[in-house]
PDB file of C-alpha atoms and ligand atoms in Angstrom:
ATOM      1  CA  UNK W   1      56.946-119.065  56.067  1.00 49.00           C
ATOM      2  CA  UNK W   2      55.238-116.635  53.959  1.00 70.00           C
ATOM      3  CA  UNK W   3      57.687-114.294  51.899  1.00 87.00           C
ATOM      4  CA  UNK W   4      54.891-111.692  51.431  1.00 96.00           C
ATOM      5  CA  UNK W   5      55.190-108.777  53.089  1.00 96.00           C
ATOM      6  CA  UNK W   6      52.111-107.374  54.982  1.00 97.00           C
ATOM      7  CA  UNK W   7      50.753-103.855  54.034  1.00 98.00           C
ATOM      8  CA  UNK W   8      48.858-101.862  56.084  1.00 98.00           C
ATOM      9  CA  UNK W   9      46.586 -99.414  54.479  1.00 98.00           C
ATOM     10  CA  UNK W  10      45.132 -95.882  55.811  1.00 98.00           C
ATOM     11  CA  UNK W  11      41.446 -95.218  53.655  1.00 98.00           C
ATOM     12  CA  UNK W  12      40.583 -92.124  55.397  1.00 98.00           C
ATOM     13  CA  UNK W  13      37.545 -91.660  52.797  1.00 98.00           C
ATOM     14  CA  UNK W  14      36.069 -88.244  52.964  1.00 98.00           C
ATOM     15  CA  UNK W  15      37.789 -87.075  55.900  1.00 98.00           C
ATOM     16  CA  UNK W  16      40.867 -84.308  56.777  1.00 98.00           C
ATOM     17  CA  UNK W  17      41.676 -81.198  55.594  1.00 98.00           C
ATOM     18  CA  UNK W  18      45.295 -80.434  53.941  1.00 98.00           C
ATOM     19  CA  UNK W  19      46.437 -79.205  57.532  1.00 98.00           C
ATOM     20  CA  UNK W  20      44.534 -82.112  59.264  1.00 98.00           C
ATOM     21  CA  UNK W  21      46.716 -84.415  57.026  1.00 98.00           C
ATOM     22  CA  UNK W  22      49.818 -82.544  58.031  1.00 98.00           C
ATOM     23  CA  UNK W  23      48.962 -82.502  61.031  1.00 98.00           C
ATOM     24  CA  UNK W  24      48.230 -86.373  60.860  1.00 98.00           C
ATOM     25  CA  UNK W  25      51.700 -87.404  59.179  1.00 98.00           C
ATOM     26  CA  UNK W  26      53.917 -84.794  61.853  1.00 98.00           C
ATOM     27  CA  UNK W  27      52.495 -86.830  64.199  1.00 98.00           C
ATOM     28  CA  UNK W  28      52.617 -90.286  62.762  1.00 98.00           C
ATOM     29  CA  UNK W  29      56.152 -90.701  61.118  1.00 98.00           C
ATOM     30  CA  UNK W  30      57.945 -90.476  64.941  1.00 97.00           C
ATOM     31  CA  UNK W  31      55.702 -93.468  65.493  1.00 97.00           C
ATOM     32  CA  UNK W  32      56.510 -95.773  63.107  1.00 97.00           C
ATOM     33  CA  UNK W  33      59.997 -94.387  61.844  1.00 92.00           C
ATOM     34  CA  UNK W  34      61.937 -97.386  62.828  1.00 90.00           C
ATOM     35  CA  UNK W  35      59.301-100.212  61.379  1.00 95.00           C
ATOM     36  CA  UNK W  36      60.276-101.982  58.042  1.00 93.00           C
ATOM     37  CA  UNK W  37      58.084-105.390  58.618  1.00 95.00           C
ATOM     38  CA  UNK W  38      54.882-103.910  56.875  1.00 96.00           C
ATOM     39  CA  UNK W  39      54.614-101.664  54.013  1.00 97.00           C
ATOM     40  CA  UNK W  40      52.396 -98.450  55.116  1.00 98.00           C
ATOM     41  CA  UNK W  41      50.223 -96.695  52.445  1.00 98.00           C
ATOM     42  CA  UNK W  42      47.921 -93.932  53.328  1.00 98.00           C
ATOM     43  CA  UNK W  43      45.122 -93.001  51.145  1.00 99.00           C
ATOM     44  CA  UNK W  44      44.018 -89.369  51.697  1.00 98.00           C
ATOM     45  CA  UNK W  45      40.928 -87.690  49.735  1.00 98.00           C
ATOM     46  CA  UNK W  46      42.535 -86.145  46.470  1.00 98.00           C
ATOM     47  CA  UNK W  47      42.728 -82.111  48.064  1.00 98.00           C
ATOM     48  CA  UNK W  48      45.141 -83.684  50.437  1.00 98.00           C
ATOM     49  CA  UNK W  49      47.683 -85.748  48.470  1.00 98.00           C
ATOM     50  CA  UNK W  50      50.200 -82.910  48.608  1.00 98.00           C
ATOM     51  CA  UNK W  51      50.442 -82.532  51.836  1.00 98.00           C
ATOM     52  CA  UNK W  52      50.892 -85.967  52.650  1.00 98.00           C
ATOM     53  CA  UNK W  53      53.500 -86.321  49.575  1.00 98.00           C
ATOM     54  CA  UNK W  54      55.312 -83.489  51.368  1.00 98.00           C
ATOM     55  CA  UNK W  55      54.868 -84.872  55.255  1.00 98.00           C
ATOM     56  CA  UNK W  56      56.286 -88.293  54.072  1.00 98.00           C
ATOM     57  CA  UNK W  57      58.613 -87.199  51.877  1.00 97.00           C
ATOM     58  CA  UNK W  58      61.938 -89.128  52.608  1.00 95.00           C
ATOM     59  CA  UNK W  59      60.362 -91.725  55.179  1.00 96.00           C
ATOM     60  CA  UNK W  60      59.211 -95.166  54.121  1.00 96.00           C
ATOM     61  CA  UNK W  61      55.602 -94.003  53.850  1.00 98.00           C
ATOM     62  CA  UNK W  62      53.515 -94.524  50.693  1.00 98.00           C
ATOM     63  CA  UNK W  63      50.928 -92.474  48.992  1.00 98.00           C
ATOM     64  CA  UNK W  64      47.748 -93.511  47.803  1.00 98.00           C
ATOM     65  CA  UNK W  65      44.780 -92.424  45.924  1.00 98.00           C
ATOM     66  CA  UNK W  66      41.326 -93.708  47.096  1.00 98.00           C
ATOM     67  CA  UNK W  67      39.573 -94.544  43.510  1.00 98.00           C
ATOM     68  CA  UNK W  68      40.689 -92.834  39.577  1.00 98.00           C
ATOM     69  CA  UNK W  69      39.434 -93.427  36.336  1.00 98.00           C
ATOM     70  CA  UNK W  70      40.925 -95.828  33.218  1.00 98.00           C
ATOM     71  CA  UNK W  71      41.377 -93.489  30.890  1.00 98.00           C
ATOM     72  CA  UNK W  72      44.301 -90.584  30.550  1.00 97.00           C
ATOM     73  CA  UNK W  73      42.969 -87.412  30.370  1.00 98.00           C
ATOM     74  CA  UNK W  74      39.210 -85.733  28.811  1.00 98.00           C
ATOM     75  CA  UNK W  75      36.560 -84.459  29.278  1.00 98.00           C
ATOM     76  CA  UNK W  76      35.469 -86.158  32.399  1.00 98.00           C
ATOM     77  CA  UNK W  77      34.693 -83.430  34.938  1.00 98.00           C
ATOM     78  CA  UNK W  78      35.510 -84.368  38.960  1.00 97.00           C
ATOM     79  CA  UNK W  79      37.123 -87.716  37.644  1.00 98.00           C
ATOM     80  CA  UNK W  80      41.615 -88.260  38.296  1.00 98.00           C
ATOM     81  CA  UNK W  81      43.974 -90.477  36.196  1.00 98.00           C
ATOM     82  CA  UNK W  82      46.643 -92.800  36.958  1.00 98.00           C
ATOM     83  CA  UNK W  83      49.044 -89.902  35.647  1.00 98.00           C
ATOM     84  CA  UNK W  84      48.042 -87.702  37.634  1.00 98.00           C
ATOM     85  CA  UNK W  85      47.926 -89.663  40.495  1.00 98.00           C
ATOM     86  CA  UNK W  86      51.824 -90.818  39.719  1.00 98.00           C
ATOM     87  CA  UNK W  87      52.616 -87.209  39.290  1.00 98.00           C
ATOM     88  CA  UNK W  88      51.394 -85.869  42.685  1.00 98.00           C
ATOM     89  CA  UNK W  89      53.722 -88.870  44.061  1.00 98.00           C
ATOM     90  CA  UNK W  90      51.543 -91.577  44.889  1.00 98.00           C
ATOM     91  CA  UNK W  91      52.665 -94.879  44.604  1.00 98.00           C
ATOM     92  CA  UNK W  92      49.347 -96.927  45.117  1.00 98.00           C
ATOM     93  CA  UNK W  93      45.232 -96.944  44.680  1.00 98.00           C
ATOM     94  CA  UNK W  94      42.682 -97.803  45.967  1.00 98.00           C
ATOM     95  CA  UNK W  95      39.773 -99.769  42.800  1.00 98.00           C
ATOM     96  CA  UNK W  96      36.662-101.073  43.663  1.00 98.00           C
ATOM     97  CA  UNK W  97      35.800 -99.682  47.483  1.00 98.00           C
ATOM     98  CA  UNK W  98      32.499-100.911  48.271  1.00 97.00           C
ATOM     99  CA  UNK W  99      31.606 -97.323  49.137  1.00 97.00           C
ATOM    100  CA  UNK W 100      32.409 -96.477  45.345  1.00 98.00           C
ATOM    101  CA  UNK W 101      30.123 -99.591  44.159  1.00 97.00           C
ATOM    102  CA  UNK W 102      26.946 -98.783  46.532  1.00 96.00           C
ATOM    103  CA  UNK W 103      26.809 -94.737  45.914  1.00 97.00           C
ATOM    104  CA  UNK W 104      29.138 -94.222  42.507  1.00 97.00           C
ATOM    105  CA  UNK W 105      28.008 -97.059  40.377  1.00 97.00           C
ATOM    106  CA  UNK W 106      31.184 -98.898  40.655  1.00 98.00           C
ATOM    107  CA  UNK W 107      31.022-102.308  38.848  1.00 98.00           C
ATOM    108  CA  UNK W 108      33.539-105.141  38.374  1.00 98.00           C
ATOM    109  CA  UNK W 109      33.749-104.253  34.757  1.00 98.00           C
ATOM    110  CA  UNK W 110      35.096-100.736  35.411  1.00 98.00           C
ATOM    111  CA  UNK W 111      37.253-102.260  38.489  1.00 98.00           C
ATOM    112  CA  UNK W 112      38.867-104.359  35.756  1.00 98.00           C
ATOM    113  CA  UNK W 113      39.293-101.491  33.123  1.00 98.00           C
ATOM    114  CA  UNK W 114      40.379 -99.176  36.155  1.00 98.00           C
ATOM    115  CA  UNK W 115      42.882-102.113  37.261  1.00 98.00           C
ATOM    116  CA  UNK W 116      44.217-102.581  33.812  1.00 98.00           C
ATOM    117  CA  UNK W 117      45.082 -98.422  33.708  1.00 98.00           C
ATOM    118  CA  UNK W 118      46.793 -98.836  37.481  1.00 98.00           C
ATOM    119  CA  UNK W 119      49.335-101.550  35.820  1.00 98.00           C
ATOM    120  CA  UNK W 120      49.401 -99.886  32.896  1.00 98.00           C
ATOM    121  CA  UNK W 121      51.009 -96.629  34.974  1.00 98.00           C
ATOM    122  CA  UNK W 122      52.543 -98.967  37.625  1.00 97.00           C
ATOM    123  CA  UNK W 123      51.084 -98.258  40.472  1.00 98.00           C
ATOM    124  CA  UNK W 124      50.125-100.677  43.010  1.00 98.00           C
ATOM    125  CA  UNK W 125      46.325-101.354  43.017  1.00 98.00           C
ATOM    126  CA  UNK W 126      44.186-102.522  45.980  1.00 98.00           C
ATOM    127  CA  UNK W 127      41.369-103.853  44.904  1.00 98.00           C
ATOM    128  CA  UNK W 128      38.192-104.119  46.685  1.00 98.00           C
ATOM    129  CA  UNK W 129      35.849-107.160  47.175  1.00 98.00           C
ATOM    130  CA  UNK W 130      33.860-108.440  49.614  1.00 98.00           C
ATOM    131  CA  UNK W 131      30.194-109.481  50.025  1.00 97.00           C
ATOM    132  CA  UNK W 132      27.111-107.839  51.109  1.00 96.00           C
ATOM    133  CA  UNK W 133      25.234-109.048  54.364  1.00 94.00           C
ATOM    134  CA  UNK W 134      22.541-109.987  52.536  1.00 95.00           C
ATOM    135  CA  UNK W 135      24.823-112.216  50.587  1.00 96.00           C
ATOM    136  CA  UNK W 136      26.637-114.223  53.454  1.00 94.00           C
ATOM    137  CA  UNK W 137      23.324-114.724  55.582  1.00 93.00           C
ATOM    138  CA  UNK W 138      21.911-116.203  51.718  1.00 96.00           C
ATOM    139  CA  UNK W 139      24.787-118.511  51.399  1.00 96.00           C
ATOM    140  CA  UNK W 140      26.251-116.512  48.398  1.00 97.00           C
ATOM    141  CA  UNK W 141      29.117-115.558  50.088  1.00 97.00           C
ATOM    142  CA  UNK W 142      31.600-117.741  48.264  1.00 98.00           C
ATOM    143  CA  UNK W 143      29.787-116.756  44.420  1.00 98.00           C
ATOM    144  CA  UNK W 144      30.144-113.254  44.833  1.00 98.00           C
ATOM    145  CA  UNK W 145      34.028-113.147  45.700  1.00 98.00           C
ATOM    146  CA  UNK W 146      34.345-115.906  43.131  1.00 98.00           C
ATOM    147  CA  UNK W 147      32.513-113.127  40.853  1.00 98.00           C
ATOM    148  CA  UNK W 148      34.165-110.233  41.917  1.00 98.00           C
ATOM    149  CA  UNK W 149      38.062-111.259  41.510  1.00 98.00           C
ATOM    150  CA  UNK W 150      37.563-113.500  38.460  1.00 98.00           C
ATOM    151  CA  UNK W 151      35.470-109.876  36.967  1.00 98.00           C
ATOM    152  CA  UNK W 152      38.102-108.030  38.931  1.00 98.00           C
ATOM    153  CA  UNK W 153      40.914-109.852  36.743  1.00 98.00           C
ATOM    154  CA  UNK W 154      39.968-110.180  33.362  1.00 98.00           C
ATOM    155  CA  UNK W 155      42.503-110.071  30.703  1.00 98.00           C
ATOM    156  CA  UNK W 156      45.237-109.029  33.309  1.00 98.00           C
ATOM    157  CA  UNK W 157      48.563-110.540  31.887  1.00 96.00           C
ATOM    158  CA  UNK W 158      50.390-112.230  34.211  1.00 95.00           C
ATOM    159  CA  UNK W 159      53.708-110.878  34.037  1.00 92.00           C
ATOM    160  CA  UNK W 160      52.065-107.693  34.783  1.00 93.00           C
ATOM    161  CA  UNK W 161      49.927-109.084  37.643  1.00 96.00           C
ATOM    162  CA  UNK W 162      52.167-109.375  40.425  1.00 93.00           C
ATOM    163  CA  UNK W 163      51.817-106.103  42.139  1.00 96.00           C
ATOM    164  CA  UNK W 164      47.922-105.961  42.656  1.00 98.00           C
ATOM    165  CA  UNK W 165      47.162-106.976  46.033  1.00 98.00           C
ATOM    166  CA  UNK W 166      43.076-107.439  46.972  1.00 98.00           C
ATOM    167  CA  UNK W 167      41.670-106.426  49.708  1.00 98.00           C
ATOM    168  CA  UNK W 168      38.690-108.294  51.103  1.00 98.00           C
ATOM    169  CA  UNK W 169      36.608-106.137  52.735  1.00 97.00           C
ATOM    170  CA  UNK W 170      32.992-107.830  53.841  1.00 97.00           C
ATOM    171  CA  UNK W 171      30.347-104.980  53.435  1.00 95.00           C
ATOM    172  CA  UNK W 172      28.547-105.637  56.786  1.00 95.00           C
ATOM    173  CA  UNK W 173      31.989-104.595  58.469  1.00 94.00           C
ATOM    174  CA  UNK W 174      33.290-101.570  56.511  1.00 93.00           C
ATOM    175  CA  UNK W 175      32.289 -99.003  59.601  1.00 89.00           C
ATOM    176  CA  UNK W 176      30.105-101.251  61.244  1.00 91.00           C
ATOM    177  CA  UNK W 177      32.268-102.378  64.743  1.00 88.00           C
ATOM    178  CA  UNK W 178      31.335-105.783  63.304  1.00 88.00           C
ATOM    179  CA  UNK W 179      34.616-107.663  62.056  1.00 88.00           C
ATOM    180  CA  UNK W 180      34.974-110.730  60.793  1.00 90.00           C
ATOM    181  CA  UNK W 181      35.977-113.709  63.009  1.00 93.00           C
ATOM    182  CA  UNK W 182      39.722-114.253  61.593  1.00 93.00           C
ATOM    183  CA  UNK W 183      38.848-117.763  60.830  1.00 93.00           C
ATOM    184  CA  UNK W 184      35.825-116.025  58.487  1.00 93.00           C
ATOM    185  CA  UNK W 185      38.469-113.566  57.182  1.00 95.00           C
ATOM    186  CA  UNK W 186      41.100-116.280  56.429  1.00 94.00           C
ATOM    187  CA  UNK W 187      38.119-118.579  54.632  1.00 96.00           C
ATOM    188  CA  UNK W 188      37.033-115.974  52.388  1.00 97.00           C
ATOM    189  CA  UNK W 189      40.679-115.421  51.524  1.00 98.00           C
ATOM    190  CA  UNK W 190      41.411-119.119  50.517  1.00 97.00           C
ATOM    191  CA  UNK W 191      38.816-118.753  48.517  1.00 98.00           C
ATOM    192  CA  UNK W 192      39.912-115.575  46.643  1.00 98.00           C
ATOM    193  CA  UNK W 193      43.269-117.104  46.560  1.00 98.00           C
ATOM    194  CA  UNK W 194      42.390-120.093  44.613  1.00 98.00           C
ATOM    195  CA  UNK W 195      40.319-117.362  41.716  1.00 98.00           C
ATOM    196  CA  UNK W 196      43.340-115.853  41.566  1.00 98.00           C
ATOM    197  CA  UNK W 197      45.464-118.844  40.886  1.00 98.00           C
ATOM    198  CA  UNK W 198      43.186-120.259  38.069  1.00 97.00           C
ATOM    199  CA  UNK W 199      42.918-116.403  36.583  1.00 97.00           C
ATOM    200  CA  UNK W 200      46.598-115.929  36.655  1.00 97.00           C
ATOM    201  CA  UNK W 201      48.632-118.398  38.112  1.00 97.00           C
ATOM    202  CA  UNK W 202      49.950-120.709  41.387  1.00 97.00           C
ATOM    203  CA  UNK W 203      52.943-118.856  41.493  1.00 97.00           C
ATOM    204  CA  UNK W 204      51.231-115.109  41.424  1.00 97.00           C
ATOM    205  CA  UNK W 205      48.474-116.393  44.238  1.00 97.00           C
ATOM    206  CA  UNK W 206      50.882-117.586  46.146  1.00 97.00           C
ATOM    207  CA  UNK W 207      52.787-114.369  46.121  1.00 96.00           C
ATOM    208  CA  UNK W 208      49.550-112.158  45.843  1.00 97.00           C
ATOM    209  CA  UNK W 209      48.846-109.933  49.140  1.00 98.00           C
ATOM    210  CA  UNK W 210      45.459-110.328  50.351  1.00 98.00           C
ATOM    211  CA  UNK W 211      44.235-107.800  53.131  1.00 98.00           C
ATOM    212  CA  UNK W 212      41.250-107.731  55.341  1.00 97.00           C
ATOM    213  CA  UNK W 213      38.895-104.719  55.541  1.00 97.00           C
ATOM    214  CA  UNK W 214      36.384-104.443  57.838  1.00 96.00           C
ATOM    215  CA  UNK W 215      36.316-102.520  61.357  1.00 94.00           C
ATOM    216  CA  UNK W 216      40.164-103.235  62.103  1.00 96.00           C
ATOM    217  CA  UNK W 217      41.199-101.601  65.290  1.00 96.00           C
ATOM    218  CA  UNK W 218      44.157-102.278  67.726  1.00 97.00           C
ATOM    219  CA  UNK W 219      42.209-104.343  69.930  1.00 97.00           C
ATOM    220  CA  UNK W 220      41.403-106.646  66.795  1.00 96.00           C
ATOM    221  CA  UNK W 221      44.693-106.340  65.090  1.00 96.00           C
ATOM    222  CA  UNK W 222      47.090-108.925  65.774  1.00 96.00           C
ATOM    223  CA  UNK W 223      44.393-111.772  66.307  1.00 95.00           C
ATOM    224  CA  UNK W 224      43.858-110.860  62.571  1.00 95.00           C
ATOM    225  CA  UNK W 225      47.193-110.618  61.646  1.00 95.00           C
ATOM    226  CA  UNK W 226      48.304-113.906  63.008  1.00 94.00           C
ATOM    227  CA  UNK W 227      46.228-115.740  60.226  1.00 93.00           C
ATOM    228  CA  UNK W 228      48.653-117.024  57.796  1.00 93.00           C
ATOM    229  CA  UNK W 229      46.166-115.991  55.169  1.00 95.00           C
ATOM    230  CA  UNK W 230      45.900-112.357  56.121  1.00 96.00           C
ATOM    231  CA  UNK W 231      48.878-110.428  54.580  1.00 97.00           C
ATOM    232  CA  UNK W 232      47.537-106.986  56.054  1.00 97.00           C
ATOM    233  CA  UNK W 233      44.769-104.584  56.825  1.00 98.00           C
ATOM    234  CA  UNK W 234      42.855-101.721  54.994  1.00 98.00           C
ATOM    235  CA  UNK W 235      41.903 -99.682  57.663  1.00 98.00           C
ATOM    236  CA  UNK W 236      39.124 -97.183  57.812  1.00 98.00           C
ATOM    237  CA  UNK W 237      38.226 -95.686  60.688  1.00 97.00           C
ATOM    238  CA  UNK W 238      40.846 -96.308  63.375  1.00 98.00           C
ATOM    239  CA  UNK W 239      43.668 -94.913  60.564  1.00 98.00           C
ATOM    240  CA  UNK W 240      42.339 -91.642  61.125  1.00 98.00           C
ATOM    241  CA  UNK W 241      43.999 -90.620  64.392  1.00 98.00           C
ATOM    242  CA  UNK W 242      47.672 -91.234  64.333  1.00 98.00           C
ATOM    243  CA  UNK W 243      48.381 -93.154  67.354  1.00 98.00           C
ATOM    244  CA  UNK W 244      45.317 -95.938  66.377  1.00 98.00           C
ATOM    245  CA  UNK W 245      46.660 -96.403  63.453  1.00 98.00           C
ATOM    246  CA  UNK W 246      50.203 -96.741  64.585  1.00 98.00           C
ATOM    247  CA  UNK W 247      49.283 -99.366  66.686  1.00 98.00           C
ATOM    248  CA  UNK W 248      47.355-101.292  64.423  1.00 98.00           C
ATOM    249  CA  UNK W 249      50.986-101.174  62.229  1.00 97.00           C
ATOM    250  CA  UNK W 250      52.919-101.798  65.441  1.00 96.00           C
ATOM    251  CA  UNK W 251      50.502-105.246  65.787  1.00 93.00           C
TER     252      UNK W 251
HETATM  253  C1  PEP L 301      37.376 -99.213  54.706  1.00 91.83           C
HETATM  254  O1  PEP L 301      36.944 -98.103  54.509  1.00 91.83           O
HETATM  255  O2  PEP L 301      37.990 -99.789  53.804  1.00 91.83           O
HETATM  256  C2  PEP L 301      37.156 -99.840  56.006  1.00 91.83           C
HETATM  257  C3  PEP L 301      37.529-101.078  56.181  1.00 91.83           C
HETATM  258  O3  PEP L 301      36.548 -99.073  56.975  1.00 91.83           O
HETATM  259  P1  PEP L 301      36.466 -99.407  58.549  1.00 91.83           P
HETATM  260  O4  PEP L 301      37.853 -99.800  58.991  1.00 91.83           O
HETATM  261  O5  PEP L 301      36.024 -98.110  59.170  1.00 91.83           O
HETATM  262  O6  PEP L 301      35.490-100.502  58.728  1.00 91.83           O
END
């Protein structure tokens, strides 16, 4: 029996306005106020971090940021820190989105120096990786996640390690209505599994959360969840509308 707890992620990308977001989390928490079995995280754009750190105040909810940059503070106009993420009260972020890597020039070199800042300031990273379509139907499906976690991880000390969880989030199925099979899901995660172990160690990858990403909705849920491999969701989407998303965390 796995002793890693699932966590269920909200990206809600560019979407909601401060009151949409309150409006969001009043109607939410009554939905999921009694449920302890998964950690919940949502991940609002920036504007609307307050008023989600204000709706969830006192409730077992986490905060997360979608994406921030390594370094502290400077001159880096429209960029965030890890401070100031920690200081607005969230708790978690979001590295490496394939979004952020197709249209903002993400790479696995500034996933690793951005996941090296998140430890730094302790909060809990999710890191994104996951192949293109052009890279499963070309066999390279394997190579790139290979690439992408051992990139992902570089230099990350082990003692320090055992908070990040990865999310693995196939490209063709971010958005798509195409989700993996959860025997593709759970291969792909073997796979980053075993990186992880000979980047860091049995003991971490063994512990290490490992989420799927990819058009999760409550029909698709549980089948996914039952996977021993799969130890949660990232949900785009279906987290945007309260009771979807409760009932992809009620799975
Ligand atoms: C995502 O944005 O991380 C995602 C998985 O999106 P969707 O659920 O809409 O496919």
């Amino acid at each position: 029996m796995s002793t890693r707890k699932p966590l269920i992620a909200a990206n809600w990308k560019m979407y909601k306005t401060p009151s949409q977001s309150s409006e969001f989390v009043t109607a939410f928490l009554p939905l999921v106020q009694h449920h302890t079995r998964d950690e919940i995280v949502l991940c609002p754009p920036f504007v609307d971090i307050a008023a989600v750190v204000a709706g969830t105040r006192g409730s077992h909810i986490h905060v997360g940021g979608q994406n921030m940059i390594w370094q502290e503070e400077g001159a880096f106009t429209g960029e965030i820190s890890a401070p100031m993420l920690l200081a607005c009260g969230c708790s978690h972020v979001i590295l490496g989105h394939s979004e952020r890597r197709q249209f903002f020039g993400e790479t696995d070199e500034t996933v690793n120096k951005k996941l090296h800042a998140a430890l730094k300031h302790k909060l809990t990273p999710i890191v994104c990786v996951g192949e293109l379509l052009a890279e499963r139907e070309s066999g390279k499906t394997e190579e790139v996640l290979l690439r992408q976690t051992s990139k992902g991880l570089a230099g990350v000390a082990p003692d320090l390690a055992q908070s990040i969880v990865i999310a693995y989030e196939p490209v063709w199925a971010i958005g798509t209505g195409k989700t993996a099979t959860p025997e593709m899901a759970a291969e792909a995660h073997r796979i980053i599994r075993e990186q992880v172990a000979r980047s860091l160690n049995r003991d971490i990858a063994d512990k290490m959360r490992i989420l799927y990403g990819g058009s999760v909705k409550p029909e698709n849920a549980s089948a996914l969840m039952s996977q021993k491999e799969i130890d949660g969701a990232l949900v785009g989407g279906a987290s945007l509308d309260p009771q979807s998303f409760s009932k992809i965390v009620l799975y």
